[in-house]
Tab-separated table of C-alpha atoms in Angstrom:
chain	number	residue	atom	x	y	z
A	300	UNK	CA	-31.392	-134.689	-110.417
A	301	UNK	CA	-32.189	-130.810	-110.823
A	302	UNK	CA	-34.981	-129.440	-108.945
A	303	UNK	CA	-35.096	-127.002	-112.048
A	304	UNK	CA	-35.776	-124.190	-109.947
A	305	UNK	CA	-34.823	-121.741	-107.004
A	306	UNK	CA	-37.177	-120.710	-104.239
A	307	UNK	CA	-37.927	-117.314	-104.345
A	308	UNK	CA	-34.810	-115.163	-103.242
A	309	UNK	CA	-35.709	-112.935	-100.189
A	310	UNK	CA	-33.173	-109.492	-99.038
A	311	UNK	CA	-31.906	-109.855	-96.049
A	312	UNK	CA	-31.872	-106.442	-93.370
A	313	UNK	CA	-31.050	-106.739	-89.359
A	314	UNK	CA	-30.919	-104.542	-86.717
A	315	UNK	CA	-28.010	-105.052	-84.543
A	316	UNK	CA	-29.235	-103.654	-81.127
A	317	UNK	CA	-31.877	-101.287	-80.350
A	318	UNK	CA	-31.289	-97.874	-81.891
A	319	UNK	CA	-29.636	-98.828	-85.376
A	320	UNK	CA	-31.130	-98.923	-88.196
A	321	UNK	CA	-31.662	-102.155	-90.407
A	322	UNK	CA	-28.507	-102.851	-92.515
A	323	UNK	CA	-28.352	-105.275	-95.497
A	324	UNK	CA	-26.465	-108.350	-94.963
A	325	UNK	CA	-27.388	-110.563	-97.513
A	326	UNK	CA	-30.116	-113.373	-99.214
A	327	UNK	CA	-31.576	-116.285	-98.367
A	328	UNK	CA	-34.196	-118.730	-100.259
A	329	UNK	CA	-37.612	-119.297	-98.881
A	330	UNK	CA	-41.185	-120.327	-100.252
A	331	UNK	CA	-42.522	-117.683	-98.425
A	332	UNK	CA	-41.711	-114.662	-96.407
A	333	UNK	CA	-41.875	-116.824	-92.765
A	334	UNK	CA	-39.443	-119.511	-94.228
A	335	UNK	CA	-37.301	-116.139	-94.896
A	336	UNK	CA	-37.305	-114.739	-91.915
A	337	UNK	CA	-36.551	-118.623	-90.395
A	338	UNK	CA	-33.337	-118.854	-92.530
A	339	UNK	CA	-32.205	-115.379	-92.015
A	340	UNK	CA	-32.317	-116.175	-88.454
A	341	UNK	CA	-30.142	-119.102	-88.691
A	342	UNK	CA	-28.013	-117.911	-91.406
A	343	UNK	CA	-27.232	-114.369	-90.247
A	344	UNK	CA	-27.351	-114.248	-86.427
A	345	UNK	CA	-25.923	-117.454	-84.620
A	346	UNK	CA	-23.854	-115.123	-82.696
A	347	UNK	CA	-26.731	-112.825	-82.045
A	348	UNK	CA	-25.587	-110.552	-84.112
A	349	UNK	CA	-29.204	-108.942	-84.696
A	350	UNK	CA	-32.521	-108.184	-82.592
A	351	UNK	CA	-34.838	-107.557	-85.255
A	352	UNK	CA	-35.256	-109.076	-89.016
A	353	UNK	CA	-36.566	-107.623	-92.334
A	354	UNK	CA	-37.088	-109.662	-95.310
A	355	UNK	CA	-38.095	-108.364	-98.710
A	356	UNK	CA	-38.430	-110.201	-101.669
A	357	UNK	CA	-35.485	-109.572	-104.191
A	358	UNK	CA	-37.787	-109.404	-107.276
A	359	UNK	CA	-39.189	-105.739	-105.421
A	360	UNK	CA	-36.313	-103.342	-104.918
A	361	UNK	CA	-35.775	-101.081	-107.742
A	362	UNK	CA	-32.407	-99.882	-107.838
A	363	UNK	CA	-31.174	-97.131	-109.719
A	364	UNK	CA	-28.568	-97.696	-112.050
A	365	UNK	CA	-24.438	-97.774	-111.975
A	366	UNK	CA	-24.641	-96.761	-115.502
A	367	UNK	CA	-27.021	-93.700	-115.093
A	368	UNK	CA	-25.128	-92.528	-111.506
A	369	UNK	CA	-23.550	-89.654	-113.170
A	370	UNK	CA	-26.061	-87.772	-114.192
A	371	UNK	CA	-28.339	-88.661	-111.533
A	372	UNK	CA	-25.457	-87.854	-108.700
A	373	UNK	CA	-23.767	-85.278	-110.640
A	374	UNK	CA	-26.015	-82.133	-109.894
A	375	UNK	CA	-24.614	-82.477	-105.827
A	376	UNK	CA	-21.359	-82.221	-106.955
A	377	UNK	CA	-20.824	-78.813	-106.980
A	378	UNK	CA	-23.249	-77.586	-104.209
A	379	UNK	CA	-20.268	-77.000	-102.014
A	380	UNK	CA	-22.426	-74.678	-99.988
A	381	UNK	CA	-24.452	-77.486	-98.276
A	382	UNK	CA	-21.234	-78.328	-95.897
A	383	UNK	CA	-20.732	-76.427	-92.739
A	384	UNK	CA	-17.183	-76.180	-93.410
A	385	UNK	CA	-17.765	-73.794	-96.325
A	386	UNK	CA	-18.511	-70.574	-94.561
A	387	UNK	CA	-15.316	-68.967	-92.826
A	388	UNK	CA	-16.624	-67.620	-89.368
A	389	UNK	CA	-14.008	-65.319	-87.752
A	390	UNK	CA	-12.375	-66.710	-84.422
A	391	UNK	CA	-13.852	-64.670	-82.389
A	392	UNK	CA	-17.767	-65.913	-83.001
A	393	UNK	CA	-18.266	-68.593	-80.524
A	394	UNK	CA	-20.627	-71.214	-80.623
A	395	UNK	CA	-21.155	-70.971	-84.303
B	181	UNK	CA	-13.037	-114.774	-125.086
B	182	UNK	CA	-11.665	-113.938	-121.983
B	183	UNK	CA	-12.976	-116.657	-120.506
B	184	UNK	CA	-11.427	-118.943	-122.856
B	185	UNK	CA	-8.109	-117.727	-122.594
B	186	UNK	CA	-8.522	-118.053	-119.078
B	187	UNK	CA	-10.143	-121.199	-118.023
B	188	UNK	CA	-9.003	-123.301	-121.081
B	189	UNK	CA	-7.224	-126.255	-119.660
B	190	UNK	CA	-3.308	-126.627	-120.484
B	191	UNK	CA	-3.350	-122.932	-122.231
B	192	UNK	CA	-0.428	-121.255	-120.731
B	193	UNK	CA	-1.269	-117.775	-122.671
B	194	UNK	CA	-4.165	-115.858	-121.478
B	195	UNK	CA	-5.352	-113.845	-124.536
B	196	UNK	CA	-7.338	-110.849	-123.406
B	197	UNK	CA	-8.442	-110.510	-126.114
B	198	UNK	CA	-10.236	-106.978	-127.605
B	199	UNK	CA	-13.173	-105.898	-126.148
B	200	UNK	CA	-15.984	-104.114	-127.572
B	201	UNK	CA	-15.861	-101.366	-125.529
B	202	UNK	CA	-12.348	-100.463	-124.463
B	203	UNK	CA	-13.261	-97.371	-122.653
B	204	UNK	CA	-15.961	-99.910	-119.894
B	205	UNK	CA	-12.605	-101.506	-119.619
B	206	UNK	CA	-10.301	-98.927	-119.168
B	207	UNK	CA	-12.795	-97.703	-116.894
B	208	UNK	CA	-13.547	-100.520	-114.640
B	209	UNK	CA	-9.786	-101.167	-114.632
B	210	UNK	CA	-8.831	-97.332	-112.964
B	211	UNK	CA	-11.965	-98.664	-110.205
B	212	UNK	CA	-9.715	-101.678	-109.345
B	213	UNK	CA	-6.509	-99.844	-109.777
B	214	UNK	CA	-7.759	-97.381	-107.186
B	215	UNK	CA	-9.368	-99.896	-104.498
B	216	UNK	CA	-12.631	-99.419	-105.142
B	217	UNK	CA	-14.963	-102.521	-105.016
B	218	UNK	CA	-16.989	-103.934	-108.408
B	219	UNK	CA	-20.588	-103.945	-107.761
B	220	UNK	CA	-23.070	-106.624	-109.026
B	221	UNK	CA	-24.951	-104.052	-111.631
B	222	UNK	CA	-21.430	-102.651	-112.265
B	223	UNK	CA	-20.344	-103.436	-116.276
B	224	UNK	CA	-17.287	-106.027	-115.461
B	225	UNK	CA	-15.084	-107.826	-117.942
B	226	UNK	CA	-16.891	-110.970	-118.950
B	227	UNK	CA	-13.486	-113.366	-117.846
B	228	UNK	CA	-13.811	-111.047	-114.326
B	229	UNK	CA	-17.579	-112.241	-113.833
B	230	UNK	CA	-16.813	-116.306	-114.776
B	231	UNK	CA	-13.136	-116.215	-112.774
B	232	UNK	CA	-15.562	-115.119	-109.637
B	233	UNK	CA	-18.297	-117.091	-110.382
B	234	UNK	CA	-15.927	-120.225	-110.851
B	235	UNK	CA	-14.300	-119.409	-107.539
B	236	UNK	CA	-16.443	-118.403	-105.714
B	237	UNK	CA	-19.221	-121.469	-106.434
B	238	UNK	CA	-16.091	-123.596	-105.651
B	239	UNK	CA	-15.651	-121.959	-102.348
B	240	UNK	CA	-19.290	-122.767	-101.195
B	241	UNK	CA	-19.233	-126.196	-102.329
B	242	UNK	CA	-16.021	-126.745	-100.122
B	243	UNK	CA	-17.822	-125.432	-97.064
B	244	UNK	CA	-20.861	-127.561	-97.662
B	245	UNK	CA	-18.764	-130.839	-98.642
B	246	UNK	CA	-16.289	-130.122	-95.703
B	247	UNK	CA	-19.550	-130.594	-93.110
B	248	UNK	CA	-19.215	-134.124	-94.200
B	249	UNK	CA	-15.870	-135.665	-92.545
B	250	UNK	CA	-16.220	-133.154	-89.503
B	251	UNK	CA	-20.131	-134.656	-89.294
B	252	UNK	CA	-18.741	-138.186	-89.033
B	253	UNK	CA	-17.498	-137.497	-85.833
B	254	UNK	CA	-20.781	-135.313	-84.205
B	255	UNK	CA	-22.351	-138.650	-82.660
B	256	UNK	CA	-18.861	-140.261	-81.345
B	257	UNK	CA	-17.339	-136.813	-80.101
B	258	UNK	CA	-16.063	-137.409	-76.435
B	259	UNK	CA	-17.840	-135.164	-74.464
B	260	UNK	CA	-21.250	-132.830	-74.231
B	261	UNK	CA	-19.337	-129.589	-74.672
B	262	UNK	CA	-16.982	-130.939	-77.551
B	263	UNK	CA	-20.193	-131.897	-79.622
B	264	UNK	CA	-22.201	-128.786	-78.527
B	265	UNK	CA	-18.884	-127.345	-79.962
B	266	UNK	CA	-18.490	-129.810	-82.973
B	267	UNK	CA	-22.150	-128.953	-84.240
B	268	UNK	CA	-21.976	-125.266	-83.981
B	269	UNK	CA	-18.976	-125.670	-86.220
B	270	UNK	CA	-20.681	-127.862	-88.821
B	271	UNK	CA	-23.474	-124.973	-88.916
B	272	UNK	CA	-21.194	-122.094	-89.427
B	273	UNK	CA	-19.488	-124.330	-92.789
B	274	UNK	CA	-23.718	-124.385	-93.537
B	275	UNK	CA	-24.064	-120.911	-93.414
B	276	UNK	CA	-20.471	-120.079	-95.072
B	277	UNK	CA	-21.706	-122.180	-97.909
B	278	UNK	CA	-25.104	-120.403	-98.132
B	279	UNK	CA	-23.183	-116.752	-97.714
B	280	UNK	CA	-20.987	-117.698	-100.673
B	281	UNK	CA	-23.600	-119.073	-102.829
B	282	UNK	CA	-25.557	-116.123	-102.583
B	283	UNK	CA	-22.888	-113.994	-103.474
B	284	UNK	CA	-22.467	-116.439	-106.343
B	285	UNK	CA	-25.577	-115.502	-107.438
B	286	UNK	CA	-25.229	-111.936	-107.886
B	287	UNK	CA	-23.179	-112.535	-110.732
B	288	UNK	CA	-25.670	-114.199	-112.618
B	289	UNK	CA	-25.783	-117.827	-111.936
B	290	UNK	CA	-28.726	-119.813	-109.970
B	291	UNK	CA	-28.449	-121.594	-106.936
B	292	UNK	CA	-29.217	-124.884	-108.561
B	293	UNK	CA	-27.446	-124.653	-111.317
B	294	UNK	CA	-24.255	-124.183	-108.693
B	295	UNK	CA	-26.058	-127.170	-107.117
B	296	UNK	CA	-26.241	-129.546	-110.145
B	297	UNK	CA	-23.120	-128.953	-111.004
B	298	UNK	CA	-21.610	-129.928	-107.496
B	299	UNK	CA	-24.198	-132.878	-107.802
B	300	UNK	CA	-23.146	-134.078	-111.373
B	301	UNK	CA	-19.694	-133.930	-110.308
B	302	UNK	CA	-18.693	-131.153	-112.925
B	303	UNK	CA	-17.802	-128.236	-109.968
B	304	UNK	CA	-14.687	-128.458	-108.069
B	305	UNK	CA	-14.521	-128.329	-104.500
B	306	UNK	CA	-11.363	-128.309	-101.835
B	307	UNK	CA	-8.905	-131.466	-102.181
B	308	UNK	CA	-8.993	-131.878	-98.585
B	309	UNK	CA	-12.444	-132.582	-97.488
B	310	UNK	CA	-11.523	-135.992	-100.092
B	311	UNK	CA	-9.824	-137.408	-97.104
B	312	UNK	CA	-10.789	-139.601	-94.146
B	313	UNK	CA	-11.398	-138.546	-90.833
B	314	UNK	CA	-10.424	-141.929	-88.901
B	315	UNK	CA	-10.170	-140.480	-85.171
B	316	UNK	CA	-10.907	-137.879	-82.803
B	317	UNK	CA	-7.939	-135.910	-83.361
B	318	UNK	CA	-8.473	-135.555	-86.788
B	319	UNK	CA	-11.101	-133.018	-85.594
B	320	UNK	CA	-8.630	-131.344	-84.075
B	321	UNK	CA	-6.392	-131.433	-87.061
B	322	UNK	CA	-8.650	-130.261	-89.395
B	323	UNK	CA	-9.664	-127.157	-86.881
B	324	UNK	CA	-5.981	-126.387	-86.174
B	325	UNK	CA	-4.794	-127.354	-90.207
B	326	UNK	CA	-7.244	-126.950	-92.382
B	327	UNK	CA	-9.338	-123.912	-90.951
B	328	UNK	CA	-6.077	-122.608	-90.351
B	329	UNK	CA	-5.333	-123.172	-94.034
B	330	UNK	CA	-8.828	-121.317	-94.884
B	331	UNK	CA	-7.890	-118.386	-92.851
B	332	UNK	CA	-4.942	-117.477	-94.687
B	333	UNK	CA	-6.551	-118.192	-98.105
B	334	UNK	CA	-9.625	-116.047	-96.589
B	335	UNK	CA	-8.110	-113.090	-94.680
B	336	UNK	CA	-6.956	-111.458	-98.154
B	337	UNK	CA	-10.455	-112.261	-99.753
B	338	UNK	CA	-11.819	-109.627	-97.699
B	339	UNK	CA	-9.999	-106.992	-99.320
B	340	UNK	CA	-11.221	-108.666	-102.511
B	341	UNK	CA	-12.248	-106.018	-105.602
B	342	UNK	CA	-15.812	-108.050	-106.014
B	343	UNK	CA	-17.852	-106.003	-103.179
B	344	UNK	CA	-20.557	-109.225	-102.502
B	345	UNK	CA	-17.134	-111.746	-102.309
B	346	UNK	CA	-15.333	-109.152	-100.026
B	347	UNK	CA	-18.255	-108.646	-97.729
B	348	UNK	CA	-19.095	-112.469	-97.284
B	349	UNK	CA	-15.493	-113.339	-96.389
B	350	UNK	CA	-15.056	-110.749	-93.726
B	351	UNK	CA	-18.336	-112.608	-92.178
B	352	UNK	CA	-16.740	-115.832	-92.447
B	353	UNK	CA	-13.284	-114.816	-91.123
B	354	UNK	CA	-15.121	-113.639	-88.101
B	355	UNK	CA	-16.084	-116.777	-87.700
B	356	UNK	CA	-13.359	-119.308	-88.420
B	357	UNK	CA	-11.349	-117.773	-85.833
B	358	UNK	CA	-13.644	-119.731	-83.222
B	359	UNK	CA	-13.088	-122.906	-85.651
B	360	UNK	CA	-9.322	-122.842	-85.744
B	361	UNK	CA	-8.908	-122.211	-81.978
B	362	UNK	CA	-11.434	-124.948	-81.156
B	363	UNK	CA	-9.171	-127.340	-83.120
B	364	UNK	CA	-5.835	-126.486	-81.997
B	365	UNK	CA	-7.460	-126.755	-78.297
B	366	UNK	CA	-8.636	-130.275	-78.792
B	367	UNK	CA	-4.916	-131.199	-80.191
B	368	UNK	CA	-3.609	-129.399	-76.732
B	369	UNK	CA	-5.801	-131.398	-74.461
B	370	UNK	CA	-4.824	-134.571	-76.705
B	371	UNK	CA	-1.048	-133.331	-76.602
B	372	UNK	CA	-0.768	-132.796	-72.871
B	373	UNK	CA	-2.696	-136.338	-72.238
B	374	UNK	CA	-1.785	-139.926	-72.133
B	375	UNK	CA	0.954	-141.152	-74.403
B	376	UNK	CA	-2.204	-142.947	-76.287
B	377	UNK	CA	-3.603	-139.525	-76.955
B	378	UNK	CA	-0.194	-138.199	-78.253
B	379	UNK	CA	0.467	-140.650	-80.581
B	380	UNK	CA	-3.231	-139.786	-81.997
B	381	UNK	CA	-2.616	-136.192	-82.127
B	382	UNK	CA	0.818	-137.101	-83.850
B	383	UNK	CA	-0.946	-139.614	-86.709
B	384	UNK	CA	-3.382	-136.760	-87.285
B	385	UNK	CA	-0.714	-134.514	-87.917
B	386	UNK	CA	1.317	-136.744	-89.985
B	387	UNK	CA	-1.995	-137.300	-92.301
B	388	UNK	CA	-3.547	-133.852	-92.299
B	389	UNK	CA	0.253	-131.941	-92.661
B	390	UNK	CA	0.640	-132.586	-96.886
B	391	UNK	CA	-2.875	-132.276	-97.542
B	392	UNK	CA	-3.117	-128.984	-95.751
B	393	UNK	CA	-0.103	-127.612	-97.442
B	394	UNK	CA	-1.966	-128.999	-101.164
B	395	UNK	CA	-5.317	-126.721	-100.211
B	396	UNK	CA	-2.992	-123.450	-101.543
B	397	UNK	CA	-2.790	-124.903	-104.839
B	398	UNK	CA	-0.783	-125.635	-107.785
B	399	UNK	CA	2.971	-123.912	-107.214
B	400	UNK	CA	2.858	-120.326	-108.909
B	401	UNK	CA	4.673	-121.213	-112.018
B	402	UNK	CA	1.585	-123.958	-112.961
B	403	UNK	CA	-1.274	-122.036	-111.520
B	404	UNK	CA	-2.988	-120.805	-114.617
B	405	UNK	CA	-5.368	-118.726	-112.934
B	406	UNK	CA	-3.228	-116.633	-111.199
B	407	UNK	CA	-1.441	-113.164	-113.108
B	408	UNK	CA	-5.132	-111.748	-113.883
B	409	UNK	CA	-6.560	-112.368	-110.871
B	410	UNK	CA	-3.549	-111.179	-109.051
B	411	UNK	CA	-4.377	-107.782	-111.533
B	412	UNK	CA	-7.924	-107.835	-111.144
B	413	UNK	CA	-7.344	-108.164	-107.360
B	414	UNK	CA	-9.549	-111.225	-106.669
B	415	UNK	CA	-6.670	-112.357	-105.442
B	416	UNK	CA	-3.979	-110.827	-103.383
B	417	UNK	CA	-1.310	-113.162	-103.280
B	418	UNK	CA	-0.020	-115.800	-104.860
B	419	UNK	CA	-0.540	-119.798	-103.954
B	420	UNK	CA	3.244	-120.214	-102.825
B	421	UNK	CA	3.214	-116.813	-100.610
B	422	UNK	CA	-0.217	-118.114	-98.530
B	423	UNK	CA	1.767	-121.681	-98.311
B	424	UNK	CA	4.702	-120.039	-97.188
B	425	UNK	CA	3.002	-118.282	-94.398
B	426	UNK	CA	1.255	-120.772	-93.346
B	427	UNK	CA	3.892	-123.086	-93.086
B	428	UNK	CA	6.047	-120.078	-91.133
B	429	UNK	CA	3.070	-119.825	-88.532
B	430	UNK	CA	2.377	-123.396	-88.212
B	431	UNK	CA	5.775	-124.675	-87.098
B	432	UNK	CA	5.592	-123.533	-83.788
B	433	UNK	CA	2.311	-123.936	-83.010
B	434	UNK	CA	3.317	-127.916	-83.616
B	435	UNK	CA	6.257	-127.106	-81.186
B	436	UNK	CA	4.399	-126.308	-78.952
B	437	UNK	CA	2.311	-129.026	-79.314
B	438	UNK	CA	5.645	-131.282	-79.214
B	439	UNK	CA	4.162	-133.382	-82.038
B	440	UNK	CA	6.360	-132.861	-85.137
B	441	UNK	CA	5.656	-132.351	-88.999
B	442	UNK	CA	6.154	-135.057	-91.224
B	443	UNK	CA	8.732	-133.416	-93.477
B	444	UNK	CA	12.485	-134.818	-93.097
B	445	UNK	CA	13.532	-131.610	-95.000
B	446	UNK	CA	11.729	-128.849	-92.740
B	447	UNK	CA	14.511	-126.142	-91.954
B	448	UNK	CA	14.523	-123.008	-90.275
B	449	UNK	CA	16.455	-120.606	-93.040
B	450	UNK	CA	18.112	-117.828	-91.062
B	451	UNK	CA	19.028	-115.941	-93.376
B	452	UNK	CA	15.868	-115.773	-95.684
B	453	UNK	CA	14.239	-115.490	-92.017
B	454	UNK	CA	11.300	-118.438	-93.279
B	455	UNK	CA	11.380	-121.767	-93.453
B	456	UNK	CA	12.156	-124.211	-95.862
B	457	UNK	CA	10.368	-127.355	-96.437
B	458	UNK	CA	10.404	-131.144	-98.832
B	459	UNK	CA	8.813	-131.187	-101.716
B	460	UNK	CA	4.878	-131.580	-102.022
B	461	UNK	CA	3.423	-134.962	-103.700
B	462	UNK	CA	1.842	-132.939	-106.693
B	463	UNK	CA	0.599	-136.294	-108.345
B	464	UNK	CA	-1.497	-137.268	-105.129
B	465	UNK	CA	-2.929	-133.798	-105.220
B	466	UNK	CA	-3.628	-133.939	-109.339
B	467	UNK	CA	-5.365	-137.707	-108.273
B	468	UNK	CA	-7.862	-136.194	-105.693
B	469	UNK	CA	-8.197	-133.353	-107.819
B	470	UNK	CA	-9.067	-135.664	-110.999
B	471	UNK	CA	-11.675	-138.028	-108.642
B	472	UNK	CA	-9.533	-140.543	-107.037
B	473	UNK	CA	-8.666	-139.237	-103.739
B	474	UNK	CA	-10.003	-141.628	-100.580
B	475	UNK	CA	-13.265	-140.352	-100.375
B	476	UNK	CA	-14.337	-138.705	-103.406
B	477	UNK	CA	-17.152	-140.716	-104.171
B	478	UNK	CA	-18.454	-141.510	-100.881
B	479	UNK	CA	-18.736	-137.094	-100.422
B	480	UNK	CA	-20.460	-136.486	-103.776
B	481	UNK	CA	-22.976	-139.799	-102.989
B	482	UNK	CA	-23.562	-138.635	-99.045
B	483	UNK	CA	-24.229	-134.820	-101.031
B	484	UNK	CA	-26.703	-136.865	-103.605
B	485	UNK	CA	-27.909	-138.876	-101.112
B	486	UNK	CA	-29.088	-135.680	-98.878
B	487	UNK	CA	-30.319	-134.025	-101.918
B	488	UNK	CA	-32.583	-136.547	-102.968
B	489	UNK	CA	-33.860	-137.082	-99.409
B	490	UNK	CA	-34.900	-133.943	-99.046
B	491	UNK	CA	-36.599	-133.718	-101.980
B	492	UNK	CA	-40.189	-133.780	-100.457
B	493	UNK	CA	-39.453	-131.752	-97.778
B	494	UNK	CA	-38.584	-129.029	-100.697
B	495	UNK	CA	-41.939	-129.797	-102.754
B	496	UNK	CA	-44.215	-130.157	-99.802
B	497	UNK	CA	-42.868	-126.096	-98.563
B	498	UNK	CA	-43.691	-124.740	-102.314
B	499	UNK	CA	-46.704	-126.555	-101.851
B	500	UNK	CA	-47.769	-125.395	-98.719
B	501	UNK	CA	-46.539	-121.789	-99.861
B	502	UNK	CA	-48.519	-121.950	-102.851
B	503	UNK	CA	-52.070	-122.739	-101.492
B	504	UNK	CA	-51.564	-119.788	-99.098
B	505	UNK	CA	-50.899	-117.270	-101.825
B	506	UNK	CA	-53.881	-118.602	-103.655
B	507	UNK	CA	-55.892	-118.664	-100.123
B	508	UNK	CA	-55.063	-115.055	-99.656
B	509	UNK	CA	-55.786	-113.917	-103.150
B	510	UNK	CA	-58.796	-115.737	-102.518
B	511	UNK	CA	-59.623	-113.635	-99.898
B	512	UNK	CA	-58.395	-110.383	-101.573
C-alpha cells in the first residue's frame, strides 16, 4: 500500500503585497522545485494572501541550534548601550 | 514511558515517570508555564512529542476524510454559486489537511507513514465524517454543526504551546469562519422556504445534532488524555467545557432557524446561566469510534481507492523530476 517514500519537502516563504518581505508559512511536497511552487500556490494563497513565492528545499537551511542559543545570543545581552533609550538627553535638546 | 502511561488503553494512571534529565524538564516546563511556544528543535518530553503527533496526524486525517461526504454532494448541489461555494470548501479541508500534516512532520514522523496508517485503518480520524450525507441540507448542517463544532475545538488550538500546531490553526480558523457561515446560510434559505425545505433542514438537524455534540469527545471524567495535556497546554479546555459552549451558542442560532434540537431534555438553566441538555448515546459514539459507524468502510475504501489511483500520477512526477536532474547534471 505504502509508497515507501515522501517527495522531497520544499520551505515555504510569500510575500504578502509589494513592499514586505517574504515570511515563512510553511511546507509542501514536490518532485521538483516547479511542483513546489504549484502547491504552495494552492495550499497557501486561495485567498490571495501572497504576490510572490519562494521555495527552498528543506534539506538546505542550516539552522542554528535551541540548545547552543545561549551562548551564541548571550554576548547582546548586556550591550544595553545599542538602544536609543539608554542615553538621558536633557528636555531642553530638541530633535534629538 | 511517558508515552505509555499516556496512550495505554484502559490505564487510568498516567505515570510520568523519571526522566533522564530532570533539569530539560524542569526547564521546558517554566517555557510552557510562562506562554512561551515549544519549537520543533526544542528538547520536549518524549509523551509531549507522541500526544502532538497523535493529535495532530488525527486532525489532518479528519480534514482529508471529511472532503468525502461534503464531495458527495459537489455534482448534485442546486445551484452554480452553491457549488462554486461547495468546492472552495472541499479545497480549504485539502489544504487544512496538508497544513496539519506538515506540522505533523516537524515532530518527527513522515508524511506516509501518517498516510499508511490512515490507509491501514490504524489512525483515528473524527466520528462524524462516519456518517451519511443523504440531502442537501445536510451540507448545510455540517457547515452550520460540524464546522461550527471545529471552531470551538480550533479557536483554543491557536494559543496551543506547540509553535508549528498553534500557527497552522490560526490559518485554519481564518478560514472556517467562511465554512460555518456558508452552512448556516444554506439552512436559512432552506428554513425560510417551502414547508418541503423545512422539514429537510429539520431531518438534517435531527441527524447531525448528537453526532455534533460526540465530535468533543469522551465526557471529562473518561477522557484519558486530558490532565497532561490540559498542563502541557495542548489543550486549553476540557471536552465537556467546548460541548458546553457549543451547545450554549447553538440553541439560538436553531431558534432562529425555527427548526428545533432533537433533545426532549434541552433546558435553559437560569440560574447556572447555560443550558442543560439529555444524555449523549456514548455506545453509538464508542461503535463509530471502534469501525462500525454507517460509513466507515465506504471512507477508508473511497481514501484507498484515491490512493491507489493516483499512484502513477505520483511515479510518473518523480520520474519526470528525475531525468531533469540527471539532464541538468548532464549539462553541468
Amino acid at each position: 500500500m505504502s509508497d515507501a517514500h515522501d517527495w522531497p519537502l520544499y520551505e515555504i516563504f510569500i510575500r504578502a503585497r509589494g513592499g514586505l518581505d517574504h515570511k515563512h508559512v510553511g511546507s509542501v511536497h514536490a518532485v521538483d522545485a516547479t511542483m513546489a511552487v504549484e502547491h504552495a500556490r494552492d495550499v497557501y494563497t486561495r485567498r490571495q494572501e501572497g504576490v510572490s513565492i519562494w521555495v527552498v528545499r528543506s534539506g538546505d537551511i542550516v539552522a542554528s541550534d535551541p540548545a547552543e542559543s545561549d551562548s551564541l545570543f548571550e554576548p547582546a545581552r548586556d550591550k544595553i548601550y545599542r538602544h536609543p533609550t539608554f542615553y538621558d538627553i536633557p528636555k531642553e535638546v530638541e530633535t534629538l | 514511558m511517558y508515552t505509555q502511561g499516556l496512550l495505554e488503553q484502559g490505564s487510568k494512571t498516567v505515570t510520568v515517570a523519571a526522566v533522564e534529565d530532570a533539569e530539560r524538564l524542569q526547564r521546558f516546563e517554566a517555557k510552557i508555564d510562562a506562554e512561551e511556544k515549544i519549537e520543533p528543535k526544542d528538547w520536549m518530553p518524549d509523551a509531549y512529542r507522541q500526544t502532538l503527533i497523535r493529535q495532530i496526524s488525527q486532525h489532518a486525517h479528519s480534514e482529508i476524510v471529511g472532503m468525502l461526504p461534503e464531495g458527495n454532494w459537489i455534482t448534485r448541489a442546486p445551484t452554480l454559486l452553491r457549488k462554486s461555494i461547495l468546492i472552495a470548501k472541499v479545497q480549504d479541508e485539502g489544504g487544512h489537511g496538508a497544513y496539519l500534516y506538515s506540522a505533523a512532520e516537524t515532530l518527527g514522523i513522515s508524511r506516509a507513514e501518517m498516510i499508511d496508517q490512515l490507509l491501514a485503518g490504524k489512525a483515528k480520524y473524527s466520528s462524524i465524517f462516519n456518517y451519511p450525507t443523504l440531502s442537501w441540507a445536510d451540507i448545510g448542517a455540517i457547515g452550520w454543526l460540524v464546522d461550527g463544532a471545529a471552531i470551538m475545538n480550533q479557536i483554543p488550538l491557536c494559543r496551543c504551546s506547540y509553535g508549528p500546531y498553534a500557527r497552522a490553526m490560526i490559518r485554519i480558523c481564518k478560514e472556517e469562519s467562511f465554512h460555518q457561515r456558508q452552512g448556516y446560510d444554506i439552512m436559512l434559505k432552506l428554513a425560510r422556504g417551502t414547508v418541503g425545505q423545512r422539514r429537510m433542514a429539520q431531518d438534517a438537524l435531527d441527524r447531525w445534532w448528537w453526532p455534533s455534540l460526540m465530535m468533543f469527545g469522551p465526557p471529562d471524567g473518561a477522557s484519558q488524555h486530558t490532565a497532561l495535556s490540559v498542563r502541557w497546554k495542548i489543550k486549553r479546555f476540557t471536552n465537556d467545557e467546548l460541548r458546553q459552549k457549543f451547545v450554549d451558542f447553538t440553541v439560538p442560532q436553531a431558534k432562529f432557524l425555527d427548526i428545533s434540537v432533537p433533545d426532549p431534555d434541552m433546558r435553559w438553566d437560569e440560574a447556572a446561566g447555560q443550558h442543560r441538555f439529555g444524555e449523549i448515546n456514548w455506545a453509538e459514539f464508542h461503535e463509530v469510534l471502534k469501525g462500525n459507524g454507517p460509513c466507515n468502510r465506504e471512507r477508508l475504501t473511497a481514501r484507498r481507492n484515491a490512493h491507489d489511483a493516483g499512484r502513477w500520477v505520483r511515479e510518473a512526477a518523480a520520474a519526470y523530476a528525475a531525468k531533469h536532474t540527471a539532464r541538468s547534471v548532464a549539462a553541468a
